[in-house]
Amino acid sequence: MEFLGAIEQLAPVRALRVSFYIYPLVNAAHIVAIGCLLTSVILMDLRILGFLASQERRPFLKLMRRIGVRAFCAALITGLLLFSVRASEYVFNPAFQLKLLLIALAGLNLLGLRIFASEQDGMPKERSAGFFAAASMLLWLGVLVCGRFIGFL
Amino acid sequence: MRMPFSPRRLLGPSIALGLAIAHPAFAHHGWSWTADETSELEGTITKIYVGNPHATLDVDVNGESWRVELAPPSQTMRAGFSEDTAKPGAHVTAIGNRSLDQNERRMKAVRIIIDGKTYDVYPNRVPSN
């Protein structure tokens, strides 16, 4: 808690807290990042499940993964900024807590995909990756809904 | 070439699902979660926050902790109220709209009065009487 209180007192965080333009712009950037992340994740998962067959599997999955990783980094950075202005309050927000849990589960799910259902080169296998792809879609949609709920609790 | 499964088909139901879940819990943003009539709340400030996404006061009312929501920080400060304006322990009268949920101790204030000074955080919503 002291650590979170210290974050709130950092000079850039204090400026962000009362800013008129910057905070809504960071908020908008967070939405862009989440939009890119969810789009790439869902398209990637659909392709793993066998949909979008017109797209050549390997290059398509590679491209979606690259976009997804970058979008996640952008979402993480902008999300930390939004969190920082009132960290000691958000940490008790049930929607925020559930969101973090779902992100952790999505991370474990990705790890499971890599360990149990991927080829040596990291490409998901044709058959066994389906479960992880379906779980991924559900988890990330859950993350999105939880994130939206933070402001309403 | 027509795709056998369009992600758009997935998007529609997921948005509908999100809205369906979200509906009973709409709070904070806007006024849809508040009662139509304005009411008054008096108590002692325990915590002051003036920042994004909007400012809040925590107010002790006869031993009950209320959350009084103000405007976004720029608008709240334009009304003359900043984080240094008052200190915890100060007496406050808040005029605004309470939550429709009777069990929720939350009010969206349009005007607060501290030490005889009035701060209209939503001036166009202050009831004229």
Short mmCIF file of C-alpha atoms in Angstrom, two decimals:
data_model
loop_
_atom_site.label_atom_id
_atom_site.label_comp_id
_atom_site.label_asym_id
_atom_site.label_seq_id
_atom_site.Cartn_x
_atom_site.Cartn_y
_atom_site.Cartn_z
CA MET A 1 0.00 0.00 0.00
CA GLU A 2 2.81 2.38 0.83
CA PHE A 3 4.36 1.54 -2.49
CA LEU A 4 1.11 2.40 -4.30
CA GLY A 5 0.83 5.64 -2.33
CA ALA A 6 4.38 6.49 -3.38
CA ILE A 7 3.47 5.94 -7.04
CA GLU A 8 0.57 8.37 -6.66
CA GLN A 9 2.95 11.03 -5.35
CA LEU A 10 5.40 10.89 -8.29
CA ALA A 11 5.56 14.25 -10.06
CA PRO A 12 4.46 12.98 -13.53
CA VAL A 13 1.62 11.02 -11.94
CA ARG A 14 0.43 14.09 -10.05
CA ALA A 15 0.48 16.04 -13.31
CA LEU A 16 -1.47 13.29 -15.08
CA ARG A 17 -4.03 13.25 -12.24
CA VAL A 18 -5.20 16.81 -12.84
CA SER A 19 -4.41 17.09 -16.57
CA PHE A 20 -7.18 18.16 -18.89
CA TYR A 21 -5.82 16.73 -22.17
CA ILE A 22 -3.23 14.10 -21.30
CA TYR A 23 -5.40 11.75 -19.23
CA PRO A 24 -8.17 11.41 -21.85
CA LEU A 25 -5.48 10.96 -24.54
CA VAL A 26 -3.81 8.18 -22.53
CA ASN A 27 -7.28 6.70 -22.10
CA ALA A 28 -7.82 6.84 -25.87
CA ALA A 29 -4.41 5.24 -26.49
CA HIS A 30 -5.35 2.45 -24.08
CA ILE A 31 -8.52 1.81 -26.10
CA VAL A 32 -6.55 1.74 -29.38
CA ALA A 33 -4.10 -0.77 -27.88
CA ILE A 34 -6.91 -2.97 -26.57
CA GLY A 35 -8.69 -2.79 -29.95
CA CYS A 36 -5.52 -3.96 -31.74
CA LEU A 37 -4.87 -6.62 -29.11
CA LEU A 38 -8.38 -8.10 -29.18
CA THR A 39 -8.54 -7.98 -32.98
CA SER A 40 -5.20 -9.76 -33.44
CA VAL A 41 -5.92 -12.31 -30.70
CA ILE A 42 -9.37 -13.19 -32.02
CA LEU A 43 -8.22 -13.42 -35.64
CA MET A 44 -5.25 -15.55 -34.57
CA ASP A 45 -7.46 -17.85 -32.52
CA LEU A 46 -10.02 -18.17 -35.30
CA ARG A 47 -7.26 -19.11 -37.73
CA ILE A 48 -5.93 -21.74 -35.30
CA LEU A 49 -9.47 -23.11 -35.03
CA GLY A 50 -9.60 -23.48 -38.79
CA PHE A 51 -11.63 -20.44 -39.77
CA LEU A 52 -10.35 -17.78 -42.20
CA ALA A 53 -8.87 -20.60 -44.26
CA SER A 54 -8.23 -18.23 -47.16
CA GLN A 55 -5.31 -16.82 -45.15
CA GLU A 56 -2.10 -18.81 -45.38
CA ARG A 57 -1.64 -20.18 -41.89
CA ARG A 58 1.99 -19.55 -41.00
CA PRO A 59 2.47 -15.94 -42.19
CA PHE A 60 -0.97 -14.96 -40.89
CA LEU A 61 -0.32 -16.34 -37.40
CA LYS A 62 3.12 -14.74 -37.35
CA LEU A 63 1.71 -11.35 -38.30
CA MET A 64 -1.12 -11.54 -35.76
CA ARG A 65 1.31 -12.60 -33.05
CA ARG A 66 3.61 -9.68 -33.79
CA ILE A 67 0.73 -7.20 -33.69
CA GLY A 68 -0.67 -8.84 -30.57
CA VAL A 69 2.58 -8.67 -28.59
CA ARG A 70 3.12 -5.02 -29.46
CA ALA A 71 -0.49 -4.12 -28.70
CA PHE A 72 -0.20 -5.86 -25.34
CA CYS A 73 2.90 -3.80 -24.48
CA ALA A 74 1.10 -0.60 -25.45
CA ALA A 75 -1.97 -1.61 -23.40
CA LEU A 76 0.26 -2.43 -20.43
CA ILE A 77 2.06 0.93 -20.49
CA THR A 78 -1.08 3.03 -20.97
CA GLY A 79 -2.92 0.89 -18.43
CA LEU A 80 -0.23 1.43 -15.80
CA LEU A 81 -0.51 5.19 -16.39
CA LEU A 82 -4.29 5.13 -15.90
CA PHE A 83 -3.85 2.97 -12.80
CA SER A 84 -1.17 5.22 -11.31
CA VAL A 85 -3.37 8.26 -10.64
CA ARG A 86 -5.40 6.35 -8.05
CA ALA A 87 -3.47 3.14 -7.54
CA SER A 88 -4.40 2.55 -3.90
CA GLU A 89 -8.10 2.71 -4.79
CA TYR A 90 -8.08 0.69 -8.03
CA VAL A 91 -6.19 -2.14 -6.36
CA PHE A 92 -9.36 -2.88 -4.34
CA ASN A 93 -11.71 -2.57 -7.31
CA PRO A 94 -13.24 -6.05 -7.89
CA ALA A 95 -13.43 -5.55 -11.67
CA PHE A 96 -9.77 -4.56 -11.74
CA GLN A 97 -8.80 -7.56 -9.62
CA LEU A 98 -10.75 -9.94 -11.86
CA LYS A 99 -9.19 -8.32 -14.93
CA LEU A 100 -5.68 -8.96 -13.59
CA LEU A 101 -6.62 -12.55 -12.79
CA LEU A 102 -7.95 -13.11 -16.34
CA ILE A 103 -4.79 -11.57 -17.84
CA ALA A 104 -2.71 -13.94 -15.72
CA LEU A 105 -4.86 -16.87 -16.89
CA ALA A 106 -4.48 -15.73 -20.51
CA GLY A 107 -0.70 -15.71 -19.94
CA LEU A 108 -0.79 -19.23 -18.52
CA ASN A 109 -2.98 -20.30 -21.42
CA LEU A 110 -0.40 -18.94 -23.87
CA LEU A 111 2.30 -20.81 -21.98
CA GLY A 112 0.20 -24.00 -22.19
CA LEU A 113 -0.19 -23.51 -25.93
CA ARG A 114 3.57 -23.15 -26.36
CA ILE A 115 4.42 -26.14 -24.18
CA PHE A 116 1.68 -28.62 -25.05
CA ALA A 117 0.40 -27.71 -28.50
CA SER A 118 3.17 -26.08 -30.53
CA GLU A 119 5.81 -27.28 -32.95
CA GLN A 120 9.50 -26.81 -32.24
CA ASP A 121 9.46 -23.46 -34.08
CA GLY A 122 6.59 -22.11 -31.94
CA MET A 123 3.82 -22.59 -34.53
CA PRO A 124 0.61 -23.94 -32.94
CA LYS A 125 -0.17 -27.51 -34.01
CA GLU A 126 -3.10 -28.05 -36.36
CA ARG A 127 -5.17 -30.18 -34.03
CA SER A 128 -4.29 -29.89 -30.36
CA ALA A 129 -4.11 -26.07 -30.23
CA GLY A 130 -7.87 -25.61 -30.60
CA PHE A 131 -8.66 -25.77 -26.90
CA PHE A 132 -6.11 -23.06 -26.10
CA ALA A 133 -7.37 -20.88 -28.95
CA ALA A 134 -10.96 -21.09 -27.71
CA ALA A 135 -9.89 -20.40 -24.13
CA SER A 136 -7.82 -17.43 -25.31
CA MET A 137 -10.81 -15.81 -27.02
CA LEU A 138 -13.01 -16.19 -23.95
CA LEU A 139 -10.31 -14.94 -21.57
CA TRP A 140 -9.46 -11.82 -23.60
CA LEU A 141 -13.13 -10.93 -24.11
CA GLY A 142 -13.46 -11.31 -20.33
CA VAL A 143 -10.50 -8.98 -19.83
CA LEU A 144 -12.20 -6.41 -22.06
CA VAL A 145 -15.52 -6.57 -20.19
CA CYS A 146 -13.82 -6.41 -16.77
CA GLY A 147 -11.79 -3.42 -17.87
CA ARG A 148 -14.94 -1.62 -18.94
CA PHE A 149 -16.49 -2.33 -15.54
CA ILE A 150 -13.72 -0.70 -13.51
CA GLY A 151 -15.32 2.74 -13.85
CA PHE A 152 -18.73 1.47 -12.82
CA LEU A 153 -17.95 -0.11 -9.47
CA MET B 1 -14.29 -14.98 -51.71
CA ARG B 2 -16.67 -15.39 -48.84
CA MET B 3 -15.30 -16.31 -45.46
CA PRO B 4 -17.07 -19.18 -43.73
CA PHE B 5 -16.96 -17.38 -40.40
CA SER B 6 -16.88 -13.62 -40.07
CA PRO B 7 -15.44 -12.18 -36.83
CA ARG B 8 -18.18 -9.57 -37.11
CA ARG B 9 -20.67 -12.26 -36.32
CA LEU B 10 -18.79 -12.82 -33.11
CA LEU B 11 -18.53 -9.12 -32.29
CA GLY B 12 -22.29 -8.45 -32.30
CA PRO B 13 -23.23 -11.08 -29.72
CA SER B 14 -20.26 -10.22 -27.52
CA ILE B 15 -21.22 -6.53 -27.40
CA ALA B 16 -24.82 -7.50 -26.66
CA LEU B 17 -23.62 -9.80 -23.91
CA GLY B 18 -21.43 -7.08 -22.42
CA LEU B 19 -24.31 -4.59 -22.40
CA ALA B 20 -26.67 -7.11 -20.87
CA ILE B 21 -24.27 -7.77 -18.02
CA ALA B 22 -23.39 -4.12 -17.62
CA HIS B 23 -26.89 -2.69 -17.47
CA PRO B 24 -27.77 -3.05 -13.78
CA ALA B 25 -24.39 -1.74 -12.69
CA PHE B 26 -24.19 1.54 -14.59
CA ALA B 27 -22.77 3.97 -12.07
CA HIS B 28 -20.15 6.68 -11.93
CA HIS B 29 -20.38 7.95 -15.50
CA GLY B 30 -23.25 10.26 -16.26
CA TRP B 31 -26.40 10.60 -14.20
CA SER B 32 -28.37 7.52 -15.21
CA TRP B 33 -27.60 5.83 -11.88
CA THR B 34 -28.82 8.77 -9.78
CA ALA B 35 -32.23 9.73 -8.44
CA ASP B 36 -34.09 12.51 -10.27
CA GLU B 37 -34.66 14.62 -7.17
CA THR B 38 -31.83 16.41 -5.43
CA SER B 39 -31.16 15.89 -1.75
CA GLU B 40 -28.79 17.06 0.93
CA LEU B 41 -26.07 15.21 2.79
CA GLU B 42 -24.18 16.55 5.80
CA GLY B 43 -21.12 15.13 7.43
CA THR B 44 -17.41 15.23 8.05
CA ILE B 45 -14.90 14.87 5.23
CA THR B 46 -12.58 11.91 5.73
CA LYS B 47 -10.83 11.90 2.35
CA ILE B 48 -10.43 14.29 -0.55
CA TYR B 49 -9.45 13.34 -4.10
CA VAL B 50 -9.29 15.90 -6.89
CA GLY B 51 -8.14 14.08 -10.00
CA ASN B 52 -9.06 12.07 -13.07
CA PRO B 53 -11.40 10.58 -14.02
CA HIS B 54 -13.39 12.64 -11.50
CA ALA B 55 -13.00 14.12 -8.04
CA THR B 56 -14.51 12.50 -4.95
CA LEU B 57 -15.05 13.18 -1.26
CA ASP B 58 -15.40 10.48 1.35
CA VAL B 59 -17.84 11.77 3.95
CA ASP B 60 -18.70 10.37 7.35
CA VAL B 61 -22.44 10.84 7.93
CA ASN B 62 -23.42 9.75 11.45
CA GLY B 63 -20.90 6.93 11.37
CA GLU B 64 -21.72 5.84 7.81
CA SER B 65 -19.15 6.34 5.07
CA TRP B 66 -20.54 8.02 1.94
CA ARG B 67 -18.82 8.50 -1.39
CA VAL B 68 -19.64 11.95 -2.81
CA GLU B 69 -18.68 12.26 -6.45
CA LEU B 70 -17.82 15.64 -7.92
CA ALA B 71 -16.96 16.68 -11.49
CA PRO B 72 -13.80 15.86 -13.45
CA PRO B 73 -10.79 17.63 -11.91
CA SER B 74 -10.60 20.61 -14.28
CA GLN B 75 -14.28 21.38 -13.82
CA THR B 76 -14.07 20.87 -10.05
CA MET B 77 -11.09 23.23 -9.80
CA ARG B 78 -12.86 25.76 -12.01
CA ALA B 79 -15.60 25.74 -9.37
CA GLY B 80 -12.91 26.85 -6.91
CA PHE B 81 -12.37 23.51 -5.19
CA SER B 82 -8.94 21.90 -5.23
CA GLU B 83 -7.23 19.31 -3.07
CA ASP B 84 -5.90 22.07 -0.77
CA THR B 85 -9.23 23.86 -0.38
CA ALA B 86 -10.33 21.76 2.57
CA LYS B 87 -8.82 19.22 4.93
CA PRO B 88 -10.18 15.96 6.29
CA GLY B 89 -12.22 16.76 9.39
CA ALA B 90 -13.98 19.70 7.75
CA HIS B 91 -17.77 19.83 7.84
CA VAL B 92 -19.45 19.58 4.44
CA THR B 93 -22.95 19.95 3.08
CA ALA B 94 -23.37 18.23 -0.26
CA ILE B 95 -26.35 18.87 -2.51
CA GLY B 96 -26.87 16.48 -5.35
CA ASN B 97 -28.44 13.28 -6.60
CA ARG B 98 -28.17 10.08 -4.63
CA SER B 99 -27.81 6.64 -6.09
CA LEU B 100 -31.05 4.99 -7.17
CA ASP B 101 -29.84 1.99 -5.21
CA GLN B 102 -30.94 2.75 -1.64
CA ASN B 103 -28.30 0.44 -0.24
CA GLU B 104 -25.49 2.25 -1.98
CA ARG B 105 -24.12 5.21 -0.01
CA ARG B 106 -23.15 7.26 -3.02
CA MET B 107 -24.14 10.71 -4.23
CA LYS B 108 -23.23 12.74 -7.28
CA ALA B 109 -22.97 16.29 -5.94
CA VAL B 110 -23.76 19.41 -7.94
CA ARG B 111 -22.89 21.78 -5.07
CA ILE B 112 -20.83 21.43 -1.92
CA ILE B 113 -20.67 23.91 0.95
CA ILE B 114 -17.64 23.93 3.25
CA ASP B 115 -17.06 26.59 5.94
CA GLY B 116 -19.84 28.72 4.50
CA LYS B 117 -18.25 28.74 1.07
CA THR B 118 -20.19 27.32 -1.87
CA TYR B 119 -18.61 25.39 -4.73
CA ASP B 120 -20.87 24.63 -7.68
CA VAL B 121 -19.20 21.76 -9.51
CA TYR B 122 -22.18 21.35 -11.86
CA PRO B 123 -23.53 24.93 -11.92
CA ASN B 124 -26.19 24.24 -14.57
CA ARG B 125 -27.60 21.42 -12.46
CA VAL B 126 -27.94 23.35 -9.19
CA PRO B 127 -31.67 23.46 -8.37
CA SER B 128 -33.05 27.01 -8.47
CA ASN B 129 -35.06 27.81 -5.36
#
